[in-house]
Coordinates of C-alpha atoms in Angstrom, one line a residue:
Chain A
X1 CA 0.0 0.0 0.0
X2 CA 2.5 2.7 1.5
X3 CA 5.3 3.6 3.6
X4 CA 3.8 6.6 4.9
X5 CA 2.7 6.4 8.6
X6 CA 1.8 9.1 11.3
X7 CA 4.3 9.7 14.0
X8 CA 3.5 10.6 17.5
X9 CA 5.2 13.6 16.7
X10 CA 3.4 14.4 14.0
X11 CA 0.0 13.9 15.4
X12 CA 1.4 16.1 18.6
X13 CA 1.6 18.6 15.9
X14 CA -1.8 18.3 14.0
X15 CA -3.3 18.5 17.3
X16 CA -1.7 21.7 18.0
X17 CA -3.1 23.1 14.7
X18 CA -6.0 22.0 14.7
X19 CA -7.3 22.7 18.3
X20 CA -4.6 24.6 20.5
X21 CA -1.3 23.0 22.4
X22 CA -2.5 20.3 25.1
X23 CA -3.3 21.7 28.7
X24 CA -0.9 18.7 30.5
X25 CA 2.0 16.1 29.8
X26 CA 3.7 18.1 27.6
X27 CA 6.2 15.9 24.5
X28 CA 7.6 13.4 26.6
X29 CA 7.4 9.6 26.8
X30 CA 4.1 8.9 28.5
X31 CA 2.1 11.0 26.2
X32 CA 1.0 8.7 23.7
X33 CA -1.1 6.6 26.3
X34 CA -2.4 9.6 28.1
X35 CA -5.9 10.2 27.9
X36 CA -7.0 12.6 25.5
X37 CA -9.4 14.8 28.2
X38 CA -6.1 15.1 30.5
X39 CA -4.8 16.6 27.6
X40 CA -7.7 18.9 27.2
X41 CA -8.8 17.5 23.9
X42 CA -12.2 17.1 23.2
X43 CA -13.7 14.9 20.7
X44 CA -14.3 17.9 18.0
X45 CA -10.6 18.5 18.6
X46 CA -10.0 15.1 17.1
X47 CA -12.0 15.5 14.5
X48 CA -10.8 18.5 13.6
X49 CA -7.5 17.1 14.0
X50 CA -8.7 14.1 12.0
X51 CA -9.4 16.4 9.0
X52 CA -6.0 17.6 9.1
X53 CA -4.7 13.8 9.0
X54 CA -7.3 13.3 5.7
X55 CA -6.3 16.3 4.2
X56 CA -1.9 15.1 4.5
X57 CA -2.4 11.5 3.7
X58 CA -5.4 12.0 1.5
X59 CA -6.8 9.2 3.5
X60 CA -10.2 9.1 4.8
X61 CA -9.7 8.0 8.6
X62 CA -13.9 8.4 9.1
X63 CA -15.5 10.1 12.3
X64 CA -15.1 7.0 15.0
X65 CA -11.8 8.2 15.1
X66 CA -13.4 11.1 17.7
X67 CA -13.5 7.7 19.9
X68 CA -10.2 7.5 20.7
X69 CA -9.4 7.7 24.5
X70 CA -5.4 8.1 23.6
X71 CA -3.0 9.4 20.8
X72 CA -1.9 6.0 20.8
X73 CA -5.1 4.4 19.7
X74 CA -5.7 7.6 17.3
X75 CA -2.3 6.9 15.8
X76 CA -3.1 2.8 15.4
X77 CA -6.2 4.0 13.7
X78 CA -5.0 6.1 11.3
X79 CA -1.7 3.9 10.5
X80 CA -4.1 0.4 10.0
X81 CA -5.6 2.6 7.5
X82 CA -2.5 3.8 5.5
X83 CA -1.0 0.2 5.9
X84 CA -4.1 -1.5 4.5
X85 CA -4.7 -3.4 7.6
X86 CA -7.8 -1.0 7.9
X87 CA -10.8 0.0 5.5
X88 CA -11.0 3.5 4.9
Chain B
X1 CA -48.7 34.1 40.0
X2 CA -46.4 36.7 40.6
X3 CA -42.8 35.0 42.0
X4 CA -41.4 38.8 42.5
X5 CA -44.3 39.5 44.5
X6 CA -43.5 37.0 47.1
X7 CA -39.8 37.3 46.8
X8 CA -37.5 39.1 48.9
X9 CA -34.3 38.5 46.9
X10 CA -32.8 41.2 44.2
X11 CA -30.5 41.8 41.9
X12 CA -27.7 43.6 42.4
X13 CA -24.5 44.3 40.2
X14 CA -21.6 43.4 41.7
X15 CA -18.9 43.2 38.8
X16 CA -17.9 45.2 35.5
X17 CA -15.9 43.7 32.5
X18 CA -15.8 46.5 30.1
X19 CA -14.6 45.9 26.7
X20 CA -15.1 49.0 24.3
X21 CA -13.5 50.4 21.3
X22 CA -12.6 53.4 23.6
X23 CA -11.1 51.5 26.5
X24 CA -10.0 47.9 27.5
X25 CA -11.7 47.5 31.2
X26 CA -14.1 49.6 33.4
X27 CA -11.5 51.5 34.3
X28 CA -9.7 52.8 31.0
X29 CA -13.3 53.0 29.2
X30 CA -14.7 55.0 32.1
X31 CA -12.0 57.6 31.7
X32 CA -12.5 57.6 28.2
X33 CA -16.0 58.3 28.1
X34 CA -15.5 61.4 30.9
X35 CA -13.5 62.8 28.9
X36 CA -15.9 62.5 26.0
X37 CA -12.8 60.3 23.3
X38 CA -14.2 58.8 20.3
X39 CA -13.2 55.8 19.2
X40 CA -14.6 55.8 15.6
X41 CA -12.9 55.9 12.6
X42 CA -12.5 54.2 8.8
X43 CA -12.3 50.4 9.1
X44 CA -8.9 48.9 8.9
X45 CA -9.8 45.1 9.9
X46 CA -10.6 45.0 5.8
X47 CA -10.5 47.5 3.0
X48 CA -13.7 49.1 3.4
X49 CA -13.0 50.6 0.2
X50 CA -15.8 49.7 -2.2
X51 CA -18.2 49.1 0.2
X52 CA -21.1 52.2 0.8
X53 CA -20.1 52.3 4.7
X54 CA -16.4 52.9 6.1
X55 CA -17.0 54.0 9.5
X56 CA -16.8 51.8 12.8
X57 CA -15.8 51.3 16.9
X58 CA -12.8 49.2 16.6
X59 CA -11.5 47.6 19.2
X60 CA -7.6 48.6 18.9
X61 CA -4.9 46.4 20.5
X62 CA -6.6 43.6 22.1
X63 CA -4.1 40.3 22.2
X64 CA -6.1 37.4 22.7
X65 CA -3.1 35.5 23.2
X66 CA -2.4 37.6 26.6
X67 CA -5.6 36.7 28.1
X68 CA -6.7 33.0 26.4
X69 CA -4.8 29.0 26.6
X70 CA -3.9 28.5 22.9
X71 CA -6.8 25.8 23.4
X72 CA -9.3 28.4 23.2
X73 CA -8.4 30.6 20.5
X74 CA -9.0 28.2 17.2
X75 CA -12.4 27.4 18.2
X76 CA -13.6 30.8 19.3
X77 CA -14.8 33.9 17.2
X78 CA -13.1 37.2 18.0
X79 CA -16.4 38.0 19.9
X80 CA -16.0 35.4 22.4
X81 CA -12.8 36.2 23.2
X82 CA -13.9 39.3 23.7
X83 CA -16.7 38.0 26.1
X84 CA -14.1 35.4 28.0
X85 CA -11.5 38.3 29.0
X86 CA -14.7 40.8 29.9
X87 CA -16.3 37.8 32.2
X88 CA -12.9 37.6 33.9
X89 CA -12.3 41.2 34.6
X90 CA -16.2 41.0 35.4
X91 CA -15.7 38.1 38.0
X92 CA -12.6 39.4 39.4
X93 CA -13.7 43.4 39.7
X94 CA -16.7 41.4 41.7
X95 CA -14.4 39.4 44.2
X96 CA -16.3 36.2 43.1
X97 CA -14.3 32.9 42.8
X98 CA -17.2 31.0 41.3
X99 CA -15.2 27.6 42.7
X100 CA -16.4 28.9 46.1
X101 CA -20.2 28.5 45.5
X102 CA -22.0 25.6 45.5
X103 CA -22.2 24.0 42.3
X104 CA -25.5 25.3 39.9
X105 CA -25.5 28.0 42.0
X106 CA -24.6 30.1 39.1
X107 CA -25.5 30.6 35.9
X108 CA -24.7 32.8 32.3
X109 CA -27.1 34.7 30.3
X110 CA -26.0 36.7 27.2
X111 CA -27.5 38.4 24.3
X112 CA -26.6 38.0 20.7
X113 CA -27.1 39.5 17.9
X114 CA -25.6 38.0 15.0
X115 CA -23.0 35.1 15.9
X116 CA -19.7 34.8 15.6
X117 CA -19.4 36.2 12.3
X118 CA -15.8 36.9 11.7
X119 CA -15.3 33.1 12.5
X120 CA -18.1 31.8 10.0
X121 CA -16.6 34.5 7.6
X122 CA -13.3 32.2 7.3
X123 CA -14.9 28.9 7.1
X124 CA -17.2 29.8 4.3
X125 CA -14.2 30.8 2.4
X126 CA -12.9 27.9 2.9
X127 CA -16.1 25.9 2.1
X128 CA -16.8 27.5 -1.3
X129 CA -12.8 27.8 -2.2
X130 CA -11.3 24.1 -0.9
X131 CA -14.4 22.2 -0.2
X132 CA -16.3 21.0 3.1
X133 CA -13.4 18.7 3.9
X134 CA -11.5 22.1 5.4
X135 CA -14.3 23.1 7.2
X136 CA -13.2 23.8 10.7
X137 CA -15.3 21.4 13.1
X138 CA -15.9 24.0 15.5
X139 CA -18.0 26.0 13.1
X140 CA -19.8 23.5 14.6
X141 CA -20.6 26.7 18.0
X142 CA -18.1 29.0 17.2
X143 CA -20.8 31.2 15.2
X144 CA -23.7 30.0 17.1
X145 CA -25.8 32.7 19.2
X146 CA -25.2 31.0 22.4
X147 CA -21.6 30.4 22.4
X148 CA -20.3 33.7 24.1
X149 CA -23.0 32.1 27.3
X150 CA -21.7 28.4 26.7
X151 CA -17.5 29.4 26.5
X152 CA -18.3 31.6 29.6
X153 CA -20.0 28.8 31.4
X154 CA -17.4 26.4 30.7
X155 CA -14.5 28.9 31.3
X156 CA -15.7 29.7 35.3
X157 CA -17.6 25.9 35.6
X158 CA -21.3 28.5 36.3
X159 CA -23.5 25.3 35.4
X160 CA -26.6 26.7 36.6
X161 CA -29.5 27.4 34.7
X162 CA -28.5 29.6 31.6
X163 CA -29.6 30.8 28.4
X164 CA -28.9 33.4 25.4
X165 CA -31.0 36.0 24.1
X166 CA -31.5 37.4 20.9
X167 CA -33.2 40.6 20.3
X168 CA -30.5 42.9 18.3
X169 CA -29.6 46.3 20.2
X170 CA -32.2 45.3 22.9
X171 CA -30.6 42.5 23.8
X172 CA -28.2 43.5 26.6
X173 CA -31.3 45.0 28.6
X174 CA -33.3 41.9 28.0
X175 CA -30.9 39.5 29.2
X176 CA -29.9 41.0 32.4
X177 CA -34.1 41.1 33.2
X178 CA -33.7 37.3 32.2
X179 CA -30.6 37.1 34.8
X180 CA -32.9 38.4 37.2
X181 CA -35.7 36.0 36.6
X182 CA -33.2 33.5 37.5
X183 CA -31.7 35.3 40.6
X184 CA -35.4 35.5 41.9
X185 CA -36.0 31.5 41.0
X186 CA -33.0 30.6 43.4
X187 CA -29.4 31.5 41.4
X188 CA -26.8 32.9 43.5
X189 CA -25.0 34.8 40.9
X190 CA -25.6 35.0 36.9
X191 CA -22.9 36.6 34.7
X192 CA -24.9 38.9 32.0
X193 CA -24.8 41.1 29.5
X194 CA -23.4 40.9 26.0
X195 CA -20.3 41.1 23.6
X196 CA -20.5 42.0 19.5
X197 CA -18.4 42.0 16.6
X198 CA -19.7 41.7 13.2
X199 CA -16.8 43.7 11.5
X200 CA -15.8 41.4 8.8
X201 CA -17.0 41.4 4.9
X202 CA -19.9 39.3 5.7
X203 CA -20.8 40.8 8.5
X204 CA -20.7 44.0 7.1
X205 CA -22.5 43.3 3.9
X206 CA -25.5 42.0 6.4
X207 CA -25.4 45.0 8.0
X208 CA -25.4 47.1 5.0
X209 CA -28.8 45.2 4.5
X210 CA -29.7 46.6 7.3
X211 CA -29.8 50.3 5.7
X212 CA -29.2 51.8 8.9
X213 CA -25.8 52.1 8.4
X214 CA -24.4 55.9 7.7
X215 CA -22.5 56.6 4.8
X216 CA -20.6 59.3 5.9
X217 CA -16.3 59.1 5.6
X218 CA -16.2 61.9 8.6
X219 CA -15.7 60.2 12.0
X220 CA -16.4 63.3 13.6
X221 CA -20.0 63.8 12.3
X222 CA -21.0 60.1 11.0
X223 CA -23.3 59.4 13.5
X224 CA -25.4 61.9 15.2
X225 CA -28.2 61.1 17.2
X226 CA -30.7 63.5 18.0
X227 CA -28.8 66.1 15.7
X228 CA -30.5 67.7 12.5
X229 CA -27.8 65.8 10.7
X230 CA -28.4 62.8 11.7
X231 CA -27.4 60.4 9.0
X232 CA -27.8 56.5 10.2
X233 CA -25.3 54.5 12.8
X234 CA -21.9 53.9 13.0
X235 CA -21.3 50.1 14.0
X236 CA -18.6 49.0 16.6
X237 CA -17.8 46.2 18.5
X238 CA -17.6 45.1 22.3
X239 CA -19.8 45.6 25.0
X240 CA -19.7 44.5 28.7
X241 CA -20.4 41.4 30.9
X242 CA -21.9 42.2 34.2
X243 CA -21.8 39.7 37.1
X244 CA -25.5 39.6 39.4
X245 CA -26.3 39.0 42.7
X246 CA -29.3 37.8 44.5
X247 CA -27.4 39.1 48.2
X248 CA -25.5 42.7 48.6
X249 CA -21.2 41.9 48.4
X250 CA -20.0 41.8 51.8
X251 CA -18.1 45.0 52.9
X252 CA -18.8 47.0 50.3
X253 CA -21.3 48.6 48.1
X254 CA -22.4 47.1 44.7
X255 CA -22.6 49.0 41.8
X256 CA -25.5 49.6 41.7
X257 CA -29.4 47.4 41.4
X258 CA -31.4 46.4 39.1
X259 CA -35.5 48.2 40.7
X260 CA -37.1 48.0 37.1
X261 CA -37.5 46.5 33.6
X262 CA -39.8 45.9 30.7
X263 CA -39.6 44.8 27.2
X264 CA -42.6 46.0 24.6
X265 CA -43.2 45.2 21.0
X266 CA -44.0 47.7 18.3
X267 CA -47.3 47.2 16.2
X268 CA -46.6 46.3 12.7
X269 CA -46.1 49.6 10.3
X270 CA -49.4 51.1 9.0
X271 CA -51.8 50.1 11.9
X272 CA -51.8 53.3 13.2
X273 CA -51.0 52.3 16.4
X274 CA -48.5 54.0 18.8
X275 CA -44.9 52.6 19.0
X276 CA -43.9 50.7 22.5
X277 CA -40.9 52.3 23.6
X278 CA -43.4 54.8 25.9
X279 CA -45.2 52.0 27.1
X280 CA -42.1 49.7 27.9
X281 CA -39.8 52.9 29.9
X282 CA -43.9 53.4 32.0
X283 CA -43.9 49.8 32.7
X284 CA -40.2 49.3 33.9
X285 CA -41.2 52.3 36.5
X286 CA -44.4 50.9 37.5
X287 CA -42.0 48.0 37.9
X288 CA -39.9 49.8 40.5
X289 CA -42.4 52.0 42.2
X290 CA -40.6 55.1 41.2
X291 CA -42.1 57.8 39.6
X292 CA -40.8 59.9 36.3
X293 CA -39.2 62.8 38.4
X294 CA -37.3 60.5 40.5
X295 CA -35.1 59.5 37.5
X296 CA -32.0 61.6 37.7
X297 CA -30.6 60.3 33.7
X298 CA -31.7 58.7 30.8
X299 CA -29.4 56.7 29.1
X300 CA -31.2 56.8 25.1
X301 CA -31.3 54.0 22.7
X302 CA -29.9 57.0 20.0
X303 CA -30.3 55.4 16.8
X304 CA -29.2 58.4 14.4
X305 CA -31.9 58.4 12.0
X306 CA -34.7 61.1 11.9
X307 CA -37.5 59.3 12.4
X308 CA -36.5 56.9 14.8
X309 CA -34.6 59.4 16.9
X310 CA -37.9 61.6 17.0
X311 CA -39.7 58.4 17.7
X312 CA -37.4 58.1 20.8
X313 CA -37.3 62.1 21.6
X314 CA -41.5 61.4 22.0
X315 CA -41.6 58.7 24.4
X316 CA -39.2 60.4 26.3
X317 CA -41.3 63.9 26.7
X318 CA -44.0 62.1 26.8
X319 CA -42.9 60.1 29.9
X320 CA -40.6 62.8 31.5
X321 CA -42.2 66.2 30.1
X322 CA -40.0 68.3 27.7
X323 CA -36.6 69.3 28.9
X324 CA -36.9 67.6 32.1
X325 CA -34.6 64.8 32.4
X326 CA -30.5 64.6 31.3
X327 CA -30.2 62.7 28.4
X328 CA -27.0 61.0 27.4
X329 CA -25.6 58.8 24.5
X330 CA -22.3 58.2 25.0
X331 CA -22.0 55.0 22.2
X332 CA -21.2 58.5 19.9
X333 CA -17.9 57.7 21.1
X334 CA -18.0 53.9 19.9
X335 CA -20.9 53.2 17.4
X336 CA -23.7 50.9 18.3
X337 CA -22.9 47.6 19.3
X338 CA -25.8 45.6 18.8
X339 CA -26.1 42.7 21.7
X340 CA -23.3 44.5 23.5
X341 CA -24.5 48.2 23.4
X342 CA -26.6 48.1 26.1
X343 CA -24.8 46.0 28.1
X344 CA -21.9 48.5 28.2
X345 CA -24.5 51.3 28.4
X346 CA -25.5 49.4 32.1
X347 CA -22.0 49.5 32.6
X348 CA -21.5 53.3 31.9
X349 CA -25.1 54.0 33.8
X350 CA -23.9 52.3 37.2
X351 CA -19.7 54.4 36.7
X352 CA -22.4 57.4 36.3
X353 CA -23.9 56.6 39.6
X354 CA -20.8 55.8 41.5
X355 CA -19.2 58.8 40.4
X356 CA -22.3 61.2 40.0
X357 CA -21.5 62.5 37.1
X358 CA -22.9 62.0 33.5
X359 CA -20.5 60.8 31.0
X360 CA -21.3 63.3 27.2
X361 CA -23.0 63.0 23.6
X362 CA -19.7 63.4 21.4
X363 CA -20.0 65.3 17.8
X364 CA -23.6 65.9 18.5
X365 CA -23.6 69.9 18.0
X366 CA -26.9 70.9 16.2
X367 CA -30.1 69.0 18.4
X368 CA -32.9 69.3 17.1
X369 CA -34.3 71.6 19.4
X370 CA -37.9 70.1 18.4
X371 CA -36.9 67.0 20.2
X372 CA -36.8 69.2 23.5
X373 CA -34.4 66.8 25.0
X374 CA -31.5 68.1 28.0
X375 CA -29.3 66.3 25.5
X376 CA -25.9 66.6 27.4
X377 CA -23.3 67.4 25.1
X378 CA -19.8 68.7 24.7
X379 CA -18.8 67.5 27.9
X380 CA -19.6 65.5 31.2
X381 CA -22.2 67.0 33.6
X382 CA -21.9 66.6 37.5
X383 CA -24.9 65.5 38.8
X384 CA -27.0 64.3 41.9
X385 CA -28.0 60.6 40.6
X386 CA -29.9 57.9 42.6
X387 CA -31.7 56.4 39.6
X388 CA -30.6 55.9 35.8
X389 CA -32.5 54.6 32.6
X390 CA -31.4 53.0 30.3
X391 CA -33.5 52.3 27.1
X392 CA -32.6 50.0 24.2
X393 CA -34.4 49.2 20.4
X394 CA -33.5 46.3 18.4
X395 CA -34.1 46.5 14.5
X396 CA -38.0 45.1 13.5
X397 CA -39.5 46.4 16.8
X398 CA -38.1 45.6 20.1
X399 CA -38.3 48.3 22.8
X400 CA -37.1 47.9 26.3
X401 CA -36.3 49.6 29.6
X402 CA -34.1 49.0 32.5
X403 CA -33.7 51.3 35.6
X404 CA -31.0 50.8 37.9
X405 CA -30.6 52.1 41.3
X406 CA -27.5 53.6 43.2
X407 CA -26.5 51.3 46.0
X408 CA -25.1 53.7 49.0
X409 CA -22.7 52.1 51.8
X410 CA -26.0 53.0 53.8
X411 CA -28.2 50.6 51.7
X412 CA -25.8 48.0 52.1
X413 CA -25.2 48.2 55.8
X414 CA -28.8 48.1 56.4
X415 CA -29.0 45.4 54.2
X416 CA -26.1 43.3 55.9

């Protein structure tokens, strides 16, 4: 399919421009498993950011992706899609 | 059945957070308006250049950044940023830590006029230039007429009963009357009041539909209510949030209280029936047992056309008898700012009564003398004031009325 995949770096940074820097747990190792309200993200935020995702990958991720309690489970979401392991 | 009539509790005003095209906070805007500075002038947030109207109150040098976490500001309008930094300044000019009360104790109820226009301005360019794809998700609120109340709510966790109202320039008067429906129901405290900006294309265009808007390129005589020149409204942005209480602050006096309200319609054009803006400033005294010489100012509604102005000049003598009352419009300075006008003219009415003095009608220097108003122009009068007016119209017939009360260190000690 492709060797393109989103990085937690790179979603740290969608999330940024698409909804605002996160409130706690700023880039260090734990982030990826924290939850997504500790951060201050809502789900809109994450769709929002999701749009973002579709728009760099041209990839539609779909809006269940707003149901993602971590950026970790956002970012196996997103790269099950680009590696075919996932329906778009 | 009455509640008020069986109820003991009140309304007073315990908190200011002033944002104005003339002055950032109570303080700088109050000083502003004394000494009588305009802040109108030709747009500069867009080239106004082909469009009829130039003029507007612009806010000037406000830094969201300063005030908001960079998780508020992309899904927020500039007019709820505006209304987030005025409900701070409101809550802490009030001493109130809203964590300290019990929880729905407290509630928010703005007015709106348009939405967040600036915001929805963006998004449709990017709808009908990229596709719906770009949209931003929180178009989903951002515009929506009851964001400024929702944001405000979540900001200071005030999750008791709340609401928004929309009535155009009447607005600001009609949601601090809802506020106090709410303090007399049970609420400890409500935030009200209102916050505008529609100074983007869009927003201007709809306002240019309006035809209300004047067309004059002079700052200094482009709008001119109550003058022979009157010519149509400047618009501006901004307004004021106003924190309520059911209980007098401890150790100090409020602002000011909140004796008398009431909101009329006008009959549709050609019935030959009378317009309510008599009827609605008759009510709100009836309301607070106080009679037409017992008002020490009236704060006007000043729309700057002929008719309307003369329709307001009317109710007035007709109400206070000609020459008989102080009359003041000091949104000369600032333009008319729809859900946030008289929200910040509250705001001005209760710094009038704290200070005794009323704030002037800028530009204004030809009044029609047919009006036979005590327009005070020029420059700010001294005065004895116990009791202020302040009247409000919203475009397609609102009217309303709101008389506030000085609150004396006496009041409040015999209250305490």
């Amino acid at each position: 399919m492709t060797d393109r995949a989103l990085t937690i770096d790179a979603l740290l940074g969608l999330l940024t421009q698409a909804a605002g820097a996160a409130e706690n747990g700023g880039p260090g190792a734990g982030i990826a498993d924290t939850d997504f309200s500790a951060l201050g993200y809502d789900s809109l935020a994450l769709l929002e950011t999701a749009s973002l995702v579709e728009q760099e990958f041209d990839v539609k991720v779909g809006d269940d992706i707003a149901s993602s309690l971590t950026p970790a489970e956002f970012l196996a979401h997103v790269n099950d899609i680009l590696a075919g392991r996932r329906p778009e | 059945v009455s509640h008020a009539a069986v109820s003991p509790r009140r309304a007073f005003i315990t908190g200011l957070g002033v944002v104005a095209p003339n002055g950032l906070g109570a303080s700088d805007f109050w000083s502003a308006a004394l000494a009588g500075r305009s802040a109108l002038g030709t747009l500069t947030r867009f080239d106004p250049g082909s469009y009829p109207a130039r003029l507007a109150g612009e806010i000037r040098g406000f830094e969201p950044a300063r005030y908001l976490s960079g998780r508020l500001l992309p899904q927020t309008d500039h007019m709820t940023r505006l209304a987030l930094v005025a409900s701070d300044w409101a809550l802490s000019d009030a001493g109130l830590d809203p964590a300290a009360l019990p929880d729905y104790a407290a509630g928010v109820v703005t007015a709106s006029a348009s939405g967040g226009f600036d915001f929805g301005h963006r998004e449709l360019e990017k709808l009908w230039s990229k596709g719906s794809e770009f949209v931003s998700a929180y178009q989903s609120f951002a515009w929506f007429y009851a964001v400024n109340t929702g944001q405000i709510s979540i900001r200071h966790g005030l999750r008791g009963p709340s609401g928004v109202v929309v009535t155009d320039q009447a607005g600001g008067l009609d949601a601090v009357a809802q506020a106090r429906r709410q303090l007399r129901k049970g609420l400890r405290v409500v935030l009200t009041g209102g916050v505008d900006s529609a100074l983007c294309p869009w927003g201007w265009v709809a306002q240019l539909a309006g035809g209300q808007l004047s067309q004059s390129h002079d700052p200094a005589s482009g709008f001119l209510p109550f003058d022979t020149r009157a010519c149509g409204h400047v618009p501006g942005e901004g307004g004021a949030i106003l924190v309520m209480t059911a209980e007098p602050p401890g150790g100090r006096a409020p602002y000011g209280e909140v004796v008398g309200y009431s909101a009329t319609f006008d009959p549709p054009p050609g019935r030959g029936r009378p317009p309510g803006l008599r009827r609605a400033i008759e009510q709100a005294l009836a309301d607070a047992a106080v009679a037409p010489g017992q008002v020490d100012v009236v704060f006007a509604d000043g729309a700057g056309s002929r008719a309307a102005d003369r329709a307001e000049a009317e109710a007035i003598t007709a109400v206070f008898g000609p020459l008989a009352v102080p009359v003041t419009v000091p949104k000369t300075m600032y333009g008319r700012l729809y859900s946030g006008g008289a929200a910040l003219d509250l705001a001005t009415a209760l710094l009038a009564l704290r200070d005794q003095v009323i704030p002037p009608t800028v530009n204004v220097t030809s009044p029609d003398p047919a009006f036979r108003l005590d327009l005070v122009t020029g420059q700010a009068r001294p005065a004895a004031l116990r009791h202020a007016l302040v009247l409000a119209r919203g475009h397609g017939g609102y009217n309303s009325a709101l008389l506030l009360r000085r609150s004396t260190q006496d009041d409040e000690e015999r209250l305490t």
